[in-house]
XYZ file of C-alpha atoms in Angstrom:
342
model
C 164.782 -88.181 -174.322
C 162.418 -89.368 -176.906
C 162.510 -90.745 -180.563
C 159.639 -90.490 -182.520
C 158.756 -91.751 -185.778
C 155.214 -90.782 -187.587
C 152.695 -92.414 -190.316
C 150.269 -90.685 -191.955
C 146.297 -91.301 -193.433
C 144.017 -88.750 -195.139
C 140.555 -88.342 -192.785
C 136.970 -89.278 -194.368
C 136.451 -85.537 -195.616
C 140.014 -85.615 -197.770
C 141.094 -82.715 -195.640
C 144.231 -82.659 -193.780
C 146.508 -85.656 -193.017
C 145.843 -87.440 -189.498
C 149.529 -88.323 -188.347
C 150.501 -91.317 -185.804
C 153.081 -89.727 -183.260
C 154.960 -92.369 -181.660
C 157.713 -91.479 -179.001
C 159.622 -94.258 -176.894
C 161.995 -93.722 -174.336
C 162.897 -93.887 -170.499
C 161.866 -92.608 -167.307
C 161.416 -93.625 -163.846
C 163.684 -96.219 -164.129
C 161.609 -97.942 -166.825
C 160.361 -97.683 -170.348
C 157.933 -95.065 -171.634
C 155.950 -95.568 -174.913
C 153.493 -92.954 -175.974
C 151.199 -92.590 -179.302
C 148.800 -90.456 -180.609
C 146.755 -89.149 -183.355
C 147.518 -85.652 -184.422
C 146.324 -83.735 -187.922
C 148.789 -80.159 -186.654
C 152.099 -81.215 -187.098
C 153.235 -79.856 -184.188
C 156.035 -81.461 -182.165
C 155.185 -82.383 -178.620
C 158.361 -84.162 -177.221
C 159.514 -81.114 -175.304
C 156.401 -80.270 -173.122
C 156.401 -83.834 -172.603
C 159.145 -84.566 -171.323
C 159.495 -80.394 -169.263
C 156.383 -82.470 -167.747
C 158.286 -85.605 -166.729
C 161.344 -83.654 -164.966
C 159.140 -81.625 -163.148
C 157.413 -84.952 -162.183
C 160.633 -86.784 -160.860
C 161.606 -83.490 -159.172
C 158.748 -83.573 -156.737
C 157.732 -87.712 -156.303
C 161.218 -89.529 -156.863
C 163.397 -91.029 -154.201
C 166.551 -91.916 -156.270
C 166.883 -87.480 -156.519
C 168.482 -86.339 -153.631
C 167.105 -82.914 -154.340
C 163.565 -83.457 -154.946
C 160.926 -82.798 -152.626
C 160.085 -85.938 -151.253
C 164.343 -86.847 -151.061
C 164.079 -83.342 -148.667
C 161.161 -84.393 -146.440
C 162.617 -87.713 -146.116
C 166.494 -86.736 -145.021
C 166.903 -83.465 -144.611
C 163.675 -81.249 -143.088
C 160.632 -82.473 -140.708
C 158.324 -80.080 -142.575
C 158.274 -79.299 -146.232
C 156.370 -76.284 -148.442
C 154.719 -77.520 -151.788
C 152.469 -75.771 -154.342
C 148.860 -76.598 -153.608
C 148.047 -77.933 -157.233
C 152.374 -79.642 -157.343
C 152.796 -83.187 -158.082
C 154.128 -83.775 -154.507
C 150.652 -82.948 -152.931
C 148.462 -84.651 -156.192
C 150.457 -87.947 -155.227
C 150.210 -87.741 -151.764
C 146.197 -86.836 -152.052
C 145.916 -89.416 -154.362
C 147.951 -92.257 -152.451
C 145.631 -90.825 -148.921
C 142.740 -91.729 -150.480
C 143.488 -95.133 -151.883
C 145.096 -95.560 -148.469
C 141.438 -95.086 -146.589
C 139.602 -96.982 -149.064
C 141.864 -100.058 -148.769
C 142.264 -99.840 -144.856
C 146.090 -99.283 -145.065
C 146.595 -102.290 -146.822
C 148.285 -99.147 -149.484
C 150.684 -97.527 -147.433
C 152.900 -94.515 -148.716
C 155.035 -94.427 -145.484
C 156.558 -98.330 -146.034
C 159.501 -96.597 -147.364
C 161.693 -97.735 -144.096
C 160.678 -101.307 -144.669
C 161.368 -101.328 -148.414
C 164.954 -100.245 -148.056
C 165.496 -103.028 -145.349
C 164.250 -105.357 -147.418
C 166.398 -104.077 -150.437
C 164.065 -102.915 -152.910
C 164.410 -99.040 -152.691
C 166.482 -95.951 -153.544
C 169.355 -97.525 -150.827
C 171.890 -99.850 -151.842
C 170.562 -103.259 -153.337
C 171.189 -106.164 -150.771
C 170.211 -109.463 -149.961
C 169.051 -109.470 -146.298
C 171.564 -112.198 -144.450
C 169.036 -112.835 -141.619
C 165.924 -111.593 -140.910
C 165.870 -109.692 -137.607
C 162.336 -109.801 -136.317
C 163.613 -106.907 -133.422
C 164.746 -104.303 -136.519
C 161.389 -104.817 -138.444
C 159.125 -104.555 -135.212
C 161.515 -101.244 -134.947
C 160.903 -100.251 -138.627
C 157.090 -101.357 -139.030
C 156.360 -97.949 -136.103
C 157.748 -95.881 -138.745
C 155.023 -96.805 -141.233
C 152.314 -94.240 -139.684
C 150.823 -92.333 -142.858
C 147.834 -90.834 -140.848
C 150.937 -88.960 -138.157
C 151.448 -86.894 -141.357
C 150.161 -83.227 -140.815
C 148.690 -80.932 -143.308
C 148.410 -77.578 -143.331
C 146.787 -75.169 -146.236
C 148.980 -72.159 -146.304
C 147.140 -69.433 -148.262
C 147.200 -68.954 -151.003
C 148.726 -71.608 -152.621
C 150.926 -73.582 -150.565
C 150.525 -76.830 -148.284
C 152.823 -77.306 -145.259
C 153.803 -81.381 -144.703
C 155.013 -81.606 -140.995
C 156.719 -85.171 -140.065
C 155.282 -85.965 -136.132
C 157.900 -88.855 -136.483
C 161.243 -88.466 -137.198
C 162.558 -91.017 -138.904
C 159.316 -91.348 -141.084
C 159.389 -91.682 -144.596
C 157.412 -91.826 -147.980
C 157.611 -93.559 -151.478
C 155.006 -92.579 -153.862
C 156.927 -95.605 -156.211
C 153.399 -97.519 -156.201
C 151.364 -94.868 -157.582
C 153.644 -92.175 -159.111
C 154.000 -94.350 -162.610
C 150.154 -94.376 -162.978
C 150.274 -90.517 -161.723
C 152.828 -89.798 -164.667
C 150.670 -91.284 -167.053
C 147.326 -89.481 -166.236
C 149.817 -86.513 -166.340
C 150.858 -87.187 -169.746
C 147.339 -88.176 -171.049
C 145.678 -84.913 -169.500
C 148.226 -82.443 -171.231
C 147.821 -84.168 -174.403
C 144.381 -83.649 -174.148
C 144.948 -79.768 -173.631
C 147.075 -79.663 -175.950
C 144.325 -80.827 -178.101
C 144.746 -84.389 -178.724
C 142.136 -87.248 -177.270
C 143.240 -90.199 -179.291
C 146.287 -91.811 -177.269
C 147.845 -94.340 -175.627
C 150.570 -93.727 -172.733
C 152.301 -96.136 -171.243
C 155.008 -96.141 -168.711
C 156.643 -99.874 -167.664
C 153.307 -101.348 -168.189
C 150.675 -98.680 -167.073
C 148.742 -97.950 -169.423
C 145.964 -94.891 -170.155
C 144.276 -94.891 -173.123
C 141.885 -92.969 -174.584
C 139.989 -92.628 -178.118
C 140.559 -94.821 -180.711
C 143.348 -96.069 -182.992
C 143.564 -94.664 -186.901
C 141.745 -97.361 -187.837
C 138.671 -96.617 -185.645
C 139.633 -99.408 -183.244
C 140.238 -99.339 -179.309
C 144.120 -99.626 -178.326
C 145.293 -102.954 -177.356
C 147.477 -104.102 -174.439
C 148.092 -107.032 -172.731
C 148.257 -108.468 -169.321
C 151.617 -110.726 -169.166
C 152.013 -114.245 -168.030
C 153.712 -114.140 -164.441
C 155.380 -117.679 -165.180
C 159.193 -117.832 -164.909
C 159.420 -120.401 -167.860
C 157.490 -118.545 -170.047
C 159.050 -115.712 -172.736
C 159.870 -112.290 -171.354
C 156.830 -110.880 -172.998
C 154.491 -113.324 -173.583
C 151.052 -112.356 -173.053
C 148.778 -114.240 -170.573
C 145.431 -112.406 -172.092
C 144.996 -109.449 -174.564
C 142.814 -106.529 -173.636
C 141.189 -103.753 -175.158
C 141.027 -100.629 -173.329
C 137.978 -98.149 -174.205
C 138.692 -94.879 -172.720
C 140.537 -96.760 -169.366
C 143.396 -97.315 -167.581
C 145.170 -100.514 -166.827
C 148.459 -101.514 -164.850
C 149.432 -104.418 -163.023
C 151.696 -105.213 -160.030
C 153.380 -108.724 -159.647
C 156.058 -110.570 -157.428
C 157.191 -112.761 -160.797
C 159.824 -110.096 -161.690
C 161.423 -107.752 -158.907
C 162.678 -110.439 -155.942
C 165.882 -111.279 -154.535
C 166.647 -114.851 -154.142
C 169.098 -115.990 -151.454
C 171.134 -118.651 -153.184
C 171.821 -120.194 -149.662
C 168.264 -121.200 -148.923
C 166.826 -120.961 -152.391
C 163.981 -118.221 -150.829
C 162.765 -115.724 -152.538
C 161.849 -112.421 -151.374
C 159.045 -110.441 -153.109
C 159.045 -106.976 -153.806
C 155.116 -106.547 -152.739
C 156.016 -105.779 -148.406
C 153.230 -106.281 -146.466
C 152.168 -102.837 -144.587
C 150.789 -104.560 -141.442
C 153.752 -107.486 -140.986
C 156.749 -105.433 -142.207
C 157.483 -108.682 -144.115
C 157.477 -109.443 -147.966
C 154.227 -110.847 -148.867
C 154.249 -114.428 -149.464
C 150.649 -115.914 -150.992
C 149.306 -117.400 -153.637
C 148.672 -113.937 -156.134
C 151.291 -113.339 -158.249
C 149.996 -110.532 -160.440
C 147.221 -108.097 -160.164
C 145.910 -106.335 -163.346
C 143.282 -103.258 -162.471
C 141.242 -101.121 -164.864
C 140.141 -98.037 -164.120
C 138.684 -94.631 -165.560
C 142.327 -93.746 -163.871
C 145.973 -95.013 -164.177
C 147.534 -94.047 -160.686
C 144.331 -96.029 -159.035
C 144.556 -98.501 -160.981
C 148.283 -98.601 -159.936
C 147.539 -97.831 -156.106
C 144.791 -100.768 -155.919
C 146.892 -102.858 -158.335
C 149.767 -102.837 -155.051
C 147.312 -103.384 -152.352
C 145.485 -106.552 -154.030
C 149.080 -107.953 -154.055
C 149.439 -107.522 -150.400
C 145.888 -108.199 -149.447
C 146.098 -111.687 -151.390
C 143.243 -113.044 -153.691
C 140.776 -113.536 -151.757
C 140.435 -110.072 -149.991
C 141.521 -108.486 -153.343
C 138.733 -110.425 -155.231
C 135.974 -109.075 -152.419
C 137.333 -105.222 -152.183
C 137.518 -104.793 -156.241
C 133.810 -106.422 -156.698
C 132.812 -103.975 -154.009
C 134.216 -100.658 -155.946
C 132.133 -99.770 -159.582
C 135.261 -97.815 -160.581
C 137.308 -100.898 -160.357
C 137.541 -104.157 -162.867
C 139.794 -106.269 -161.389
C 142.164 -109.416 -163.315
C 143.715 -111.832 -161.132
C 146.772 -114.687 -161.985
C 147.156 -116.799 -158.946
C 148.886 -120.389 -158.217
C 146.513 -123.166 -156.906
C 147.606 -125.315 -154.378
C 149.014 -128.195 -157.046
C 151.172 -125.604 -158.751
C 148.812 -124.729 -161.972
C 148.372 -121.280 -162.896
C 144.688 -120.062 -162.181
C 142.488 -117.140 -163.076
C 139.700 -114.818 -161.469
C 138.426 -111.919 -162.401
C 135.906 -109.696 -161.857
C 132.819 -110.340 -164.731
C 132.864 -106.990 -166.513
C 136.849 -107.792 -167.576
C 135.345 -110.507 -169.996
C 134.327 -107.583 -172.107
C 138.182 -106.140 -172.567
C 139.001 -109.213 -173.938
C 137.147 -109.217 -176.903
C 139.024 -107.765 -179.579
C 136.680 -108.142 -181.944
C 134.971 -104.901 -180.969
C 135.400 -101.741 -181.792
């Protein structure tokens, strides 16, 4: 559901008004925000949000009846449409799973319900049992995934493994928002800025001529809910960030924390010194892919694969080894924090 609220500004020529649609709401278990500039009048909120259910109907895990739910638990091979969100998030996370070497892995879905951070029960994991997540860590085999095209619009997923399963969680937010952004854009509009629990595409400009504005938050515990650790502007680009500083389960025995970022080669939450990754890209569901792999690749290997991709800018909050909160970035970021350009 959305609730939207408008303000209006006559355009250089005197001609019609150029409105501000703003809608907030919920989806995907998190806040959605969405703005744009618009001159018709028309009301968008219901193809919007047609566009979201359809979404959650093929990609989310807490449905029992949508698509992925049904290859997960109940069928070994699934039929999708060729050009259906299902196959569009499992293309896109394939690809960002080559170019990162596995380090993004759709199929940790086994290991992230162990470690009770997906669509099972929440839990606090009693004592770690190195023989269940050697058992668990075979499931996570993405490339044992067949394909088939089945003319003339359908692809065939067959499961080689059983017990295999996927969660499109780290790339279906930014997926959503591309999704949003591209039918605004057919529907005519290309000044906007969508934004769904943090990921952000934006394209355009404001009404005042200016580039939208974000921010990257500060991953400190002490620090306000929402205070900013650096503002950005974002000139026709995507930004979203993944971070251990919020979703973790602490075991008030032993005072350890486990991190929602699990490590697709050790089975284990990631423990090192990154605690947020920010990403810009022409695209929000890379920059959300890449944004979960730099968290379990760490900051060094993160740093080195983002300076290596042109697509990719790349902002960095890590903890040096006395404690203080550091910075690294790749150079072109510097430019997204000016806000003194248009």
């Amino acid at each position: 559901m959305f609730l939207a609220c408008t303000s209006e500004t006559s355009n250089d020529s005197g001609q019609k008004k150029l409105k501000k649609e703003q809608f907030v709401g919920e989806t995907m278990g998190t806040t959605l925000s969405i703005s744009y500039l618009d001159s018709t009048g028309m009301d968008f909120s219901a193809e919007l949000s047609t566009l979201l259910i359809d979404i959650n109907n093929a990609v989310s895990t807490y449905i029992k009846a949508s698509e992925i739910s049904i290859f997960n638990h109940e069928k070994d091979s699934l039929f999708v449409p060729l050009e259906g969100h299902f196959a569009r998030n499992y293309n896109l996370a394939k690809q960002v799973y080559q170019q990162t070497d596995g380090w993004f892995n759709p199929s940790v879905m086994p290991l992230v319900n162990y470690w009770g951070f997906g669509y099972t029960e929440k839990k606090m994991v009693a004592q770690t049992d190195s023989l269940t997540i050697k058992k668990l860590l075979q499931l996570v085999q993405f490339d044992s995934i067949k394909v088939q095209n089945i003319p003339p619009n359908q692809l065939l997923f067959t499961k080689t493994i059983k017990e295999l399963e996927l969660d499109f969680s780290a790339i279906a937010k930014g997926d959503a928002v591309d999704q949003l952004g591209l039918l605004l854009e057919r529907l005519g509009i290309h000044n906007y800025f969508v934004e769904i629990g943090g990921e952000v595409r934006a394209r355009g400009t404001t009404m005042n001529g200016f580039n939208w504005r974000t921010g990257i938050r500060s991953p400190q515990e002490n620090r306000a809910a929402k205070e900013l650790q650096v503002a950005v502007q974002l000139q026709d680009l995507s930004l979203a960030t993944s971070g251990n500083y919020e979703n973790y389960y602490e075991d008030k025995n032993t005072g350890m924390k486990y991190a929602h970022t699990i490590n697709p080669k050790t089975g284990y939450p990631e423990k090192n010194q990154l605690l947020s990754a920010s990403v810009f890209a022409p695209d929000c569901s890379t920059a959300d892919a890449f944004a979960t792999a730099f968290m379990a690749m760490g900051l060094e290997k993160a740093f080195a694969l983002a300076s290596e991709r042109p697509e990719l800018e790349a902002y960095f909050i890590y903890s040096a080894e006395d404690g203080t909160l550091k910075i690294k970035h790749t150079p072109k970021v510097t430019d997204f924090m000016d806000l003194n350009k248009k």
